[in-house]
mmCIF file of C-alpha atoms in Angstrom:
data_model
loop_
_atom_site.group_PDB
_atom_site.id
_atom_site.type_symbol
_atom_site.label_atom_id
_atom_site.label_comp_id
_atom_site.label_asym_id
_atom_site.label_seq_id
_atom_site.Cartn_x
_atom_site.Cartn_y
_atom_site.Cartn_z
ATOM 1 C CA MET A 26 4.456 -155.718 131.647
ATOM 2 C CA ALA A 27 0.862 -156.612 132.604
ATOM 3 C CA ASN A 28 -2.029 -156.543 130.155
ATOM 4 C CA THR A 29 -5.430 -155.188 131.090
ATOM 5 C CA TYR A 30 -8.668 -156.588 129.744
ATOM 6 C CA THR A 31 -12.087 -155.126 130.424
ATOM 7 C CA SER A 32 -15.487 -156.385 129.409
ATOM 8 C CA LEU A 33 -18.223 -154.059 130.628
ATOM 9 C CA TYR A 34 -21.788 -155.102 129.867
ATOM 10 C CA TYR A 35 -24.742 -153.116 131.173
ATOM 11 C CA HIS A 36 -28.350 -154.239 131.354
ATOM 12 C CA ILE A 37 -30.505 -151.106 131.276
ATOM 13 C CA VAL A 38 -34.264 -151.076 131.839
ATOM 14 C CA PHE A 39 -36.515 -148.145 130.922
ATOM 15 C CA SER A 40 -40.169 -147.926 131.875
ATOM 16 C CA THR A 41 -42.924 -145.732 130.491
ATOM 17 C CA LYS A 42 -44.523 -143.249 132.865
ATOM 18 C CA PHE A 43 -47.051 -145.023 135.096
ATOM 19 C CA ARG A 44 -46.265 -148.174 133.074
ATOM 20 C CA PHE A 45 -48.696 -146.970 130.422
ATOM 21 C CA PRO A 46 -48.534 -149.181 127.275
ATOM 22 C CA TRP A 47 -47.156 -146.535 124.870
ATOM 23 C CA LEU A 48 -44.815 -148.809 122.935
ATOM 24 C CA THR A 49 -47.102 -150.222 120.276
ATOM 25 C CA LEU A 50 -46.123 -152.519 117.420
ATOM 26 C CA GLU A 51 -46.270 -149.572 115.002
ATOM 27 C CA ILE A 52 -43.487 -147.618 116.733
ATOM 28 C CA GLU A 53 -41.393 -150.166 118.602
ATOM 29 C CA GLN A 54 -38.807 -150.721 115.829
ATOM 30 C CA ARG A 55 -38.185 -146.967 115.570
ATOM 31 C CA VAL A 56 -37.818 -146.722 119.363
ATOM 32 C CA TRP A 57 -35.304 -149.602 119.466
ATOM 33 C CA ALA A 58 -33.302 -148.022 116.619
ATOM 34 C CA ALA A 59 -33.280 -144.619 118.340
ATOM 35 C CA ILE A 60 -31.980 -146.114 121.586
ATOM 36 C CA ALA A 61 -29.294 -148.039 119.691
ATOM 37 C CA GLU A 62 -28.204 -144.825 117.955
ATOM 38 C CA VAL A 63 -27.920 -142.979 121.282
ATOM 39 C CA ALA A 64 -25.771 -145.823 122.614
ATOM 40 C CA ARG A 65 -23.494 -145.611 119.556
ATOM 41 C CA GLU A 66 -23.181 -141.822 119.956
ATOM 42 C CA HIS A 67 -21.878 -142.457 123.476
ATOM 43 C CA LYS A 68 -19.290 -144.962 122.184
ATOM 44 C CA MET A 69 -21.250 -147.993 123.405
ATOM 45 C CA ASN A 70 -22.011 -151.120 121.420
ATOM 46 C CA PRO A 71 -25.711 -152.061 121.588
ATOM 47 C CA ILE A 72 -25.895 -155.855 121.827
ATOM 48 C CA GLN A 73 -29.655 -156.343 122.178
ATOM 49 C CA ILE A 74 -32.521 -153.870 122.601
ATOM 50 C CA GLY A 75 -36.178 -154.790 122.926
ATOM 51 C CA GLY A 76 -39.128 -154.880 125.244
ATOM 52 C CA VAL A 77 -42.893 -154.857 125.524
ATOM 53 C CA GLU A 78 -45.629 -152.227 125.657
ATOM 54 C CA ASP A 79 -44.593 -150.679 128.974
ATOM 55 C CA HIS A 80 -40.839 -151.188 129.315
ATOM 56 C CA ILE A 81 -37.588 -151.611 127.398
ATOM 57 C CA HIS A 82 -34.523 -153.732 128.075
ATOM 58 C CA GLY A 83 -31.164 -152.858 126.597
ATOM 59 C CA LEU A 84 -27.885 -154.751 126.757
ATOM 60 C CA VAL A 85 -24.903 -152.604 125.842
ATOM 61 C CA MET A 86 -21.162 -153.068 125.970
ATOM 62 C CA ALA A 87 -19.243 -149.988 127.080
ATOM 63 C CA PRO A 88 -15.558 -149.114 126.837
ATOM 64 C CA PRO A 89 -13.726 -148.508 130.147
ATOM 65 C CA THR A 90 -13.562 -144.786 129.364
ATOM 66 C CA VAL A 91 -17.360 -144.392 129.751
ATOM 67 C CA ALA A 92 -18.556 -143.882 133.304
#
């Protein structure tokens, strides 16, 4: 009987509209936490989430059941 192993990592990039610098130091930690919570609600494991004033990078690990 064969075993199956999957390791699905996704690098997701979000940008603010018109690349406007909305993500200030005052709110960035709350934004990162909110994105991590959305990933967890969709059964994904947030590995690293961060970014700068005009865009966000997220690395998540997803189970094979998530399309």
